[in-house]
Short mmCIF file of C-alpha atoms and ligand atoms in Angstrom, two decimals:
data_model
loop_
_atom_site.label_atom_id
_atom_site.label_comp_id
_atom_site.label_asym_id
_atom_site.label_seq_id
_atom_site.Cartn_x
_atom_site.Cartn_y
_atom_site.Cartn_z
CA UNK T 1 26.07 -26.54 -6.09
CA UNK T 2 26.19 -26.55 -2.37
CA UNK T 3 26.31 -22.67 -2.29
CA UNK T 4 27.81 -20.76 0.28
CA UNK T 5 26.71 -17.37 -1.32
CA UNK T 6 22.91 -16.72 -1.73
CA UNK T 7 21.63 -18.16 -5.02
CA UNK T 8 18.60 -16.47 -6.94
CA UNK T 9 16.41 -19.17 -8.64
CA UNK T 10 14.72 -17.51 -11.56
CA UNK T 11 11.60 -18.92 -12.88
CA UNK T 12 10.99 -17.59 -16.13
CA UNK T 13 7.76 -19.71 -16.73
CA UNK T 14 6.13 -18.30 -13.59
CA UNK T 15 6.88 -14.99 -14.74
CA UNK T 16 5.30 -15.31 -18.10
CA UNK T 17 2.27 -16.55 -16.38
CA UNK T 18 1.71 -13.99 -14.15
CA UNK T 19 2.29 -11.15 -16.72
CA UNK T 20 -0.21 -13.08 -19.07
CA UNK T 21 -2.58 -13.47 -15.89
CA UNK T 22 -2.54 -9.72 -15.15
CA UNK T 23 -2.48 -8.80 -18.59
CA UNK T 24 -5.75 -10.71 -18.89
CA UNK T 25 -7.65 -9.47 -16.16
CA UNK T 26 -6.85 -5.83 -16.47
CA UNK T 27 -9.02 -4.19 -19.48
CA UNK T 28 -6.35 -1.74 -20.47
CA UNK T 29 -2.39 -1.16 -20.98
CA UNK T 30 -0.18 -3.28 -18.42
CA UNK T 31 2.87 -0.83 -17.41
CA UNK T 32 5.24 -2.85 -15.70
CA UNK T 33 6.60 -0.87 -12.81
CA UNK T 34 10.66 -1.14 -13.48
CA UNK T 35 11.62 0.05 -9.73
CA UNK T 36 10.29 -3.60 -8.55
CA UNK T 37 12.80 -5.60 -10.26
CA UNK T 38 14.99 -3.90 -12.89
CA UNK T 39 17.48 -6.81 -13.82
CA UNK T 40 17.95 -7.14 -17.55
CA UNK T 41 16.99 -10.45 -17.75
CA UNK T 42 13.70 -9.79 -15.69
CA UNK T 43 12.75 -6.88 -17.92
CA UNK T 44 13.52 -9.03 -21.29
CA UNK T 45 11.23 -11.99 -19.97
CA UNK T 46 8.43 -9.22 -19.38
CA UNK T 47 8.88 -7.74 -22.69
CA UNK T 48 9.12 -11.14 -24.22
CA UNK T 49 5.67 -12.04 -22.43
CA UNK T 50 4.07 -9.12 -24.18
CA UNK T 51 4.26 -5.91 -22.10
CA UNK T 52 5.06 -3.00 -24.11
CA UNK T 53 4.86 -0.27 -21.57
CA UNK T 54 7.01 0.58 -18.83
CA UNK T 55 6.47 2.88 -15.84
CA UNK T 56 10.08 4.48 -15.22
CA UNK T 57 11.18 6.82 -12.67
CA UNK T 58 14.80 7.67 -13.47
CA UNK T 59 17.47 8.09 -16.60
CA UNK T 60 18.92 4.81 -15.70
CA UNK T 61 15.21 2.86 -15.85
CA UNK T 62 14.63 4.81 -19.04
CA UNK T 63 17.94 3.10 -20.28
CA UNK T 64 17.05 -0.14 -18.70
CA UNK T 65 13.46 -0.55 -20.25
CA UNK T 66 14.67 0.80 -23.63
CA UNK T 67 17.82 -1.65 -23.72
CA UNK T 68 15.12 -4.62 -22.93
CA UNK T 69 12.38 -3.42 -25.49
CA UNK T 70 13.81 -0.76 -28.08
CA UNK T 71 10.12 -0.06 -29.18
CA UNK T 72 8.55 0.17 -25.75
CA UNK T 73 6.60 2.79 -24.36
CA UNK T 74 7.86 4.66 -21.50
CA UNK T 75 5.68 6.50 -18.63
CA UNK T 76 7.55 8.89 -16.68
CA UNK T 77 5.59 8.53 -13.76
CA UNK T 78 7.37 9.83 -10.64
CA UNK T 79 5.49 13.12 -9.59
CA UNK T 80 8.94 15.12 -8.60
CA UNK T 81 11.64 15.20 -11.34
CA UNK T 82 14.76 17.02 -11.80
CA UNK T 83 14.61 19.41 -14.78
CA UNK T 84 17.59 17.94 -16.56
CA UNK T 85 15.64 14.52 -16.15
CA UNK T 86 12.79 15.82 -17.91
CA UNK T 87 14.71 17.17 -20.61
CA UNK T 88 16.23 13.95 -21.09
CA UNK T 89 13.09 12.12 -21.22
CA UNK T 90 11.30 14.00 -23.81
CA UNK T 91 14.38 14.89 -26.01
CA UNK T 92 16.30 11.38 -25.94
CA UNK T 93 13.60 8.95 -25.03
CA UNK T 94 10.60 10.22 -26.58
CA UNK T 95 8.78 9.86 -23.65
CA UNK T 96 5.31 12.00 -23.95
CA UNK T 97 3.74 10.65 -20.73
CA UNK T 98 4.38 12.28 -17.28
CA UNK T 99 2.83 12.52 -13.92
CA UNK T 100 2.76 15.27 -11.45
CA UNK T 101 1.10 16.72 -8.22
CA UNK T 102 1.95 20.26 -8.11
CA UNK T 103 1.85 23.67 -10.25
CA UNK T 104 5.65 24.02 -10.10
CA UNK T 105 6.10 20.59 -11.91
CA UNK T 106 3.62 21.89 -14.68
CA UNK T 107 6.17 24.85 -15.12
CA UNK T 108 9.38 22.50 -15.19
CA UNK T 109 7.70 20.36 -18.16
CA UNK T 110 6.40 23.43 -19.74
CA UNK T 111 10.04 25.10 -19.83
CA UNK T 112 11.16 22.17 -21.75
CA UNK T 113 8.45 21.81 -24.13
CA UNK T 114 9.14 25.23 -24.94
CA UNK T 115 12.78 25.02 -25.33
CA UNK T 116 12.46 21.83 -27.46
CA UNK T 117 9.39 23.73 -29.50
CA UNK T 118 7.24 21.05 -28.76
CA UNK T 119 3.71 21.09 -29.15
CA UNK T 120 1.70 20.51 -25.54
CA UNK T 121 -0.80 18.61 -27.13
CA UNK T 122 1.58 15.42 -27.91
CA UNK T 123 2.17 15.47 -24.01
CA UNK T 124 -0.31 13.55 -22.01
CA UNK T 125 -0.01 14.78 -18.21
CA UNK T 126 -1.33 12.69 -15.45
CA UNK T 127 -2.18 14.48 -12.30
CA UNK T 128 -1.63 12.13 -9.30
CA UNK T 129 -4.39 11.98 -6.99
CA UNK T 130 -3.93 11.27 -3.06
CA UNK T 131 -5.64 8.13 -2.18
CA UNK T 132 -6.37 6.81 1.46
CA UNK T 133 -6.57 3.27 2.62
CA UNK T 134 -4.46 0.56 3.97
CA UNK T 135 -1.66 -0.93 2.40
CA UNK T 136 1.79 -2.66 3.43
CA UNK T 137 3.35 0.76 2.22
CA UNK T 138 1.22 3.62 2.21
CA UNK T 139 2.14 6.48 -0.24
CA UNK T 140 -0.30 9.12 0.02
CA UNK T 141 1.58 10.78 2.70
CA UNK T 142 4.34 11.53 0.49
CA UNK T 143 2.79 11.84 -3.15
CA UNK T 144 -0.59 12.85 -4.68
CA UNK T 145 -2.43 16.14 -4.78
CA UNK T 146 -5.93 16.59 -2.48
CA UNK T 147 -8.98 16.38 -4.66
CA UNK T 148 -9.54 19.84 -4.79
CA UNK T 149 -5.64 20.52 -5.66
CA UNK T 150 -6.21 17.92 -8.53
CA UNK T 151 -9.09 19.95 -10.16
CA UNK T 152 -6.97 22.83 -10.33
CA UNK T 153 -4.05 21.06 -11.87
CA UNK T 154 -6.40 19.66 -14.43
CA UNK T 155 -7.68 22.76 -15.34
CA UNK T 156 -4.29 24.28 -15.69
CA UNK T 157 -2.90 21.44 -17.68
CA UNK T 158 -6.00 21.53 -19.99
CA UNK T 159 -5.71 25.13 -20.25
CA UNK T 160 -2.11 24.96 -21.55
CA UNK T 161 -3.03 22.44 -24.31
CA UNK T 162 -1.68 19.35 -22.69
CA UNK T 163 -3.65 16.19 -22.61
CA UNK T 164 -4.92 15.89 -19.06
CA UNK T 165 -5.24 12.40 -17.44
CA UNK T 166 -5.74 11.34 -14.00
CA UNK T 167 -3.68 8.71 -11.88
CA UNK T 168 -3.40 7.23 -8.57
CA UNK T 169 -1.05 4.53 -6.99
CA UNK T 170 -2.67 3.24 -3.81
CA UNK T 171 0.58 1.92 -2.17
CA UNK T 172 2.41 -1.29 -2.33
CA UNK T 173 0.88 -4.80 -1.11
CA UNK T 174 -2.74 -3.35 -0.70
CA UNK T 175 -4.52 -4.78 2.76
CA UNK T 176 -7.82 -3.50 1.99
CA UNK T 177 -9.92 -4.81 -0.91
CA UNK T 178 -12.10 -1.48 -1.03
CA UNK T 179 -9.22 0.68 -1.57
CA UNK T 180 -9.48 1.05 -5.67
CA UNK T 181 -13.06 1.64 -5.21
CA UNK T 182 -12.46 4.57 -3.03
CA UNK T 183 -9.91 5.81 -5.28
CA UNK T 184 -12.15 5.62 -8.16
CA UNK T 185 -14.77 7.48 -6.40
CA UNK T 186 -12.45 10.26 -5.45
CA UNK T 187 -11.23 10.41 -9.31
CA UNK T 188 -14.85 10.78 -10.18
CA UNK T 189 -15.40 13.62 -8.02
CA UNK T 190 -12.29 15.27 -9.58
CA UNK T 191 -13.33 14.53 -13.10
CA UNK T 192 -17.01 16.38 -12.32
CA UNK T 193 -15.75 19.14 -10.17
CA UNK T 194 -12.90 20.06 -12.89
CA UNK T 195 -15.13 20.02 -15.87
CA UNK T 196 -12.25 18.78 -18.00
CA UNK T 197 -12.50 15.85 -20.36
CA UNK T 198 -9.87 13.21 -19.13
CA UNK T 199 -7.82 11.12 -22.04
CA UNK T 200 -6.79 8.45 -19.58
CA UNK T 201 -6.96 7.01 -16.28
CA UNK T 202 -4.16 5.33 -14.49
CA UNK T 203 -4.84 3.15 -11.59
CA UNK T 204 -1.19 2.37 -10.46
CA UNK T 205 0.02 -0.55 -8.82
CA UNK T 206 -0.38 -2.20 -5.32
CA UNK T 207 -1.87 -5.35 -6.52
CA UNK T 208 -0.89 -7.85 -3.67
CA UNK T 209 1.70 -10.57 -4.05
CA UNK T 210 1.04 -13.93 -2.29
CA UNK T 211 3.18 -14.31 0.91
CA UNK T 212 3.52 -16.41 3.89
CA UNK T 213 1.61 -15.80 7.27
CA UNK T 214 2.51 -15.91 10.69
CA UNK T 215 0.17 -18.46 12.57
CA UNK T 216 0.43 -16.67 15.68
CA UNK T 217 -1.38 -13.42 14.10
CA UNK T 218 -5.03 -13.22 13.05
CA UNK T 219 -5.19 -14.50 9.60
CA UNK T 220 -5.73 -11.20 7.35
CA UNK T 221 -8.56 -12.25 4.91
CA UNK T 222 -7.74 -10.79 1.48
CA UNK T 223 -9.74 -11.73 -1.63
CA UNK T 224 -7.57 -13.83 -4.13
CA UNK T 225 -6.13 -12.05 -7.09
CA UNK T 226 -8.90 -13.14 -9.28
CA UNK T 227 -11.53 -11.59 -7.25
CA UNK T 228 -9.22 -8.15 -6.51
CA UNK T 229 -9.38 -7.95 -10.46
CA UNK T 230 -12.94 -8.82 -11.03
CA UNK T 231 -14.14 -6.04 -8.34
CA UNK T 232 -11.55 -3.37 -10.03
CA UNK T 233 -13.44 -3.95 -13.34
CA UNK T 234 -16.50 -3.68 -11.95
CA UNK T 235 -15.68 -0.52 -10.09
CA UNK T 236 -14.19 1.03 -13.40
CA UNK T 237 -17.52 0.52 -15.07
CA UNK T 238 -19.82 1.38 -12.06
CA UNK T 239 -17.67 4.63 -11.91
CA UNK T 240 -18.07 5.29 -15.87
CA UNK T 241 -14.26 5.00 -16.37
CA UNK T 242 -14.57 1.76 -18.51
CA UNK T 243 -14.47 3.58 -22.13
CA UNK T 244 -11.47 5.63 -21.01
CA UNK T 245 -8.02 4.43 -22.10
CA UNK T 246 -6.75 2.73 -18.94
CA UNK T 247 -3.39 2.03 -17.41
CA UNK T 248 -2.15 0.00 -14.60
CA UNK T 249 1.69 -0.10 -13.25
CA UNK T 250 1.65 -3.45 -11.51
CA UNK T 251 4.96 -4.27 -9.87
CA UNK T 252 4.95 -6.95 -7.18
CA UNK T 253 2.15 -9.04 -8.52
CA UNK T 254 3.94 -9.58 -11.43
CA UNK T 255 7.40 -10.40 -10.32
CA UNK T 256 7.37 -11.54 -6.76
CA UNK T 257 6.64 -15.41 -7.69
CA UNK T 258 9.34 -15.53 -10.27
CA UNK T 259 12.42 -15.58 -8.09
CA UNK T 260 13.12 -17.77 -4.98
CA UNK T 261 16.13 -17.40 -3.04
CA UNK T 262 18.78 -20.26 -1.54
CA UNK T 263 20.41 -19.04 1.80
CA UNK T 264 22.59 -20.58 3.90
CA UNK T 265 22.46 -21.04 7.66
CA UNK T 266 25.95 -19.87 8.79
CA UNK T 267 25.24 -20.27 12.69
CA UNK T 268 22.42 -21.74 14.68
CA UNK T 269 22.36 -20.12 18.06
CA UNK T 270 19.44 -21.15 20.12
CA UNK T 271 16.28 -20.07 18.15
CA UNK T 272 18.31 -17.64 16.12
CA UNK T 273 19.89 -18.44 12.76
CA UNK T 274 22.25 -16.16 10.97
CA UNK T 275 22.20 -16.58 7.12
CA UNK T 276 24.41 -15.20 4.32
CA UNK T 277 21.81 -12.78 3.16
CA UNK T 278 19.87 -10.03 5.08
CA UNK T 279 18.01 -6.49 5.47
CA UNK T 280 20.75 -4.72 3.43
CA UNK T 281 20.81 -7.51 0.56
CA UNK T 282 17.61 -9.41 -0.54
CA UNK T 283 15.38 -9.14 2.52
CA UNK T 284 14.99 -5.32 2.60
CA UNK T 285 11.27 -5.43 1.72
CA UNK T 286 10.26 -8.13 4.19
CA UNK T 287 11.99 -6.46 6.91
CA UNK T 288 10.32 -2.73 6.29
CA UNK T 289 7.07 -4.48 4.90
CA UNK T 290 6.89 -6.76 7.77
CA UNK T 291 6.21 -9.43 5.36
CA UNK T 292 6.58 -13.52 6.24
CA UNK T 293 8.32 -15.05 3.74
CA UNK T 294 7.44 -18.86 2.64
CA UNK T 295 10.60 -21.00 3.68
CA UNK T 296 11.74 -24.32 2.68
CA UNK T 297 13.90 -26.40 4.75
CA UNK T 298 17.06 -27.92 2.46
CA UNK T 299 18.81 -30.01 5.17
CA UNK T 300 22.75 -30.44 4.63
CA UNK T 301 23.20 -34.25 3.91
CA UNK T 302 26.73 -34.14 5.58
CA UNK T 303 25.17 -33.32 8.80
CA UNK T 304 24.65 -36.70 10.35
CA UNK T 305 23.35 -35.82 13.87
CA UNK T 306 20.49 -33.40 14.55
CA UNK T 307 18.67 -32.50 17.79
CA UNK T 308 14.92 -31.65 18.00
CA UNK T 309 11.77 -32.81 16.59
CA UNK T 310 11.72 -32.86 12.70
CA UNK T 311 7.87 -32.55 12.62
CA UNK T 312 7.88 -29.62 15.08
CA UNK T 313 7.74 -26.43 13.00
CA UNK T 314 8.99 -23.38 14.86
CA UNK T 315 9.89 -19.71 14.40
CA UNK T 316 13.31 -18.89 13.97
CA UNK T 317 14.62 -15.35 14.49
CA UNK T 318 16.75 -14.25 11.37
CA UNK T 319 20.04 -12.56 11.60
CA UNK T 320 21.37 -10.98 8.57
CA UNK T 321 24.86 -11.41 7.18
CA UNK T 322 26.34 -7.84 7.92
CA UNK T 323 27.84 -6.46 11.27
CA UNK T 324 24.80 -4.36 11.50
CA UNK T 325 22.77 -4.66 14.95
CA UNK T 326 19.37 -3.70 12.84
CA UNK T 327 20.13 -6.33 10.17
CA UNK T 328 17.47 -8.84 11.98
CA UNK T 329 14.46 -9.82 10.32
CA UNK T 330 11.24 -8.41 11.34
CA UNK T 331 9.34 -11.56 10.90
CA UNK T 332 10.78 -15.22 11.75
CA UNK T 333 11.09 -18.07 9.38
CA UNK T 334 9.05 -21.07 10.27
CA UNK T 335 11.34 -24.34 9.94
CA UNK T 336 11.70 -27.62 11.51
CA UNK T 337 13.38 -27.41 15.05
CA UNK T 338 16.14 -29.63 13.35
CA UNK T 339 17.38 -26.90 11.35
CA UNK T 340 21.07 -26.32 11.94
CA UNK T 341 24.42 -24.58 10.88
CA UNK T 342 25.24 -25.59 7.37
CA UNK T 343 21.67 -26.17 5.99
CA UNK T 344 20.02 -24.00 3.19
CA UNK T 345 16.68 -22.09 3.19
CA UNK T 346 14.75 -21.64 -0.18
CA UNK T 347 12.52 -18.41 0.49
CA UNK T 348 9.94 -18.32 -2.16
CA UNK T 349 8.40 -15.25 -3.82
CA UNK T 350 11.24 -12.98 -3.29
CA UNK T 351 11.35 -11.19 -6.91
CA UNK T 352 9.94 -8.08 -5.82
CA UNK T 353 11.91 -5.30 -4.40
CA UNK T 354 14.87 -7.86 -3.65
CA UNK T 355 17.53 -7.38 -6.09
CA UNK T 356 16.64 -3.99 -6.99
CA UNK T 357 17.01 -2.95 -2.90
CA UNK T 358 20.48 -4.70 -2.19
CA UNK T 359 23.28 -2.67 -1.34
CA UNK T 360 27.32 -3.60 -0.96
CA UNK T 361 27.22 -2.74 2.59
CA UNK T 362 29.88 -4.51 4.44
CA UNK T 363 31.12 -6.21 1.08
CA UNK T 364 28.21 -8.97 0.98
CA UNK T 365 26.55 -8.42 -2.43
CA UNK T 366 24.54 -11.40 -3.61
CA UNK T 367 24.59 -11.64 -7.49
CA UNK T 368 24.17 -15.34 -8.56
CA UNK T 369 21.44 -16.13 -10.51
CA UNK T 370 20.31 -19.76 -11.99
CA UNK T 371 17.51 -20.49 -14.24
CA UNK T 372 15.10 -23.11 -12.64
CA UNK T 373 12.32 -24.98 -14.70
CA UNK T 374 10.17 -26.22 -11.43
CA UNK T 375 8.19 -23.35 -9.80
CA UNK T 376 8.91 -22.92 -6.06
CA UNK T 377 5.29 -23.81 -5.41
CA UNK T 378 5.59 -26.93 -7.12
CA UNK T 379 8.37 -28.18 -4.86
CA UNK T 380 7.83 -29.85 -1.57
CA UNK T 381 5.47 -27.90 0.27
CA UNK T 382 7.25 -24.89 2.20
CA UNK T 383 7.82 -26.00 5.85
CA UNK T 384 4.60 -25.91 8.11
CA UNK T 385 2.85 -22.50 8.28
CA UNK T 386 4.94 -20.57 5.83
CA UNK T 387 2.15 -21.56 3.22
CA UNK T 388 1.01 -18.98 0.97
CA UNK T 389 -2.01 -16.53 2.19
CA UNK T 390 -3.77 -14.80 -0.90
CA UNK T 391 -3.25 -17.27 -3.75
CA UNK T 392 -6.19 -18.50 -5.65
CA UNK T 393 -4.80 -21.13 -7.65
C1 LIG W 401 6.18 1.33 -7.00
C2 LIG W 401 5.21 1.86 -7.76
C3 LIG W 401 4.30 0.97 -8.61
C4 LIG W 401 4.47 -0.53 -8.43
O1 LIG W 401 3.82 -0.85 -7.01
P1 LIG W 401 3.57 -2.47 -6.87
O2 LIG W 401 2.80 -2.49 -5.29
O3 LIG W 401 4.76 -3.06 -6.72
O4 LIG W 401 2.60 -2.77 -7.90
C5 LIG W 401 3.69 1.56 -9.52
N1 LIG W 401 3.33 2.70 -9.68
C6 LIG W 401 4.18 3.66 -9.00
C7 LIG W 401 3.93 5.02 -9.07
C8 LIG W 401 5.16 3.07 -8.25
O5 LIG W 401 5.69 4.07 -7.33
#
């Protein structure tokens, strides 16, 4: 195709494998977090791979999940909701599971339940518990009740007659393997203190996807995905949650590997390359999350002369397509010195928080998708150090 626009390469069999891998390792329901990648073709593939539950946060996500999977169970796990959206969820989408971290949210839900003449016992309300620990995106500063507050909320919910449950979300791309254990310890404390019989536990998302690493930085030692899941199963048993109905809300770990992105080098200027994508398009997550992406060099065969050593893999600062001065990636691409104007780069593991975060800023909006059989990880090895950090297999 020799594309001048960014091209998303969708690898459906990789997605099916990663869904199956997670579902097999987690001893409960797998509820895919739609915000990670809500493209219809992705949701459809996830539903086809056997996922029957979706974590949704807005009317557009209700509709997208329903469209992809008409009988899917939708969990409305945004702790802060518009009154009209709660009504839409209950009345039009048959949603019966919601989360919250404040008593005013209980009041909002109760108002709609009364207006619709529903029985509170038909609704499961998850109290979102604050967690602590290290992740690329730490969310407990924004959401979650303190343990003491969660105790009160559980008691209030149970008192009204809703089904009480507990959830947490440790953040995205965890960097600390103990993080689930600490959250479970806290959940156990809340359960004991409240004296409320929980009807379910939702351990959220955060499971790390494999990315590249920067050789100039100390390599982070993270257990592989099988070990993380084995620890989680063990911790669930040790904290006495294994007999409860369990839910997880994976996003990144399911979709990251399923899409790669081919971008073109519009200009090389010294150790900088300008590409036709950027932070306002597919690369926003790698920018804010300071993620090193695996990058594979695809030379333009039309270029006859090159300078530099093809075996020397060096960091290139990556400038995005827009006229915005902040549109420069926070981590370099590691590529052969010979990379030049007109070449292509295949960026791997870009399925999470890429298409869902792209904007039309400055008129650049990547929207070309092709289906590809060969997984990114099976092609020629990505150049040099931009290899994969946390994969077991
Ligand atoms: C974003 C989000 C997820 C998915 O997070 P990942 O890190 O992509 O697994 C799950 N649950 C909630 C509540 C979220 O906000």
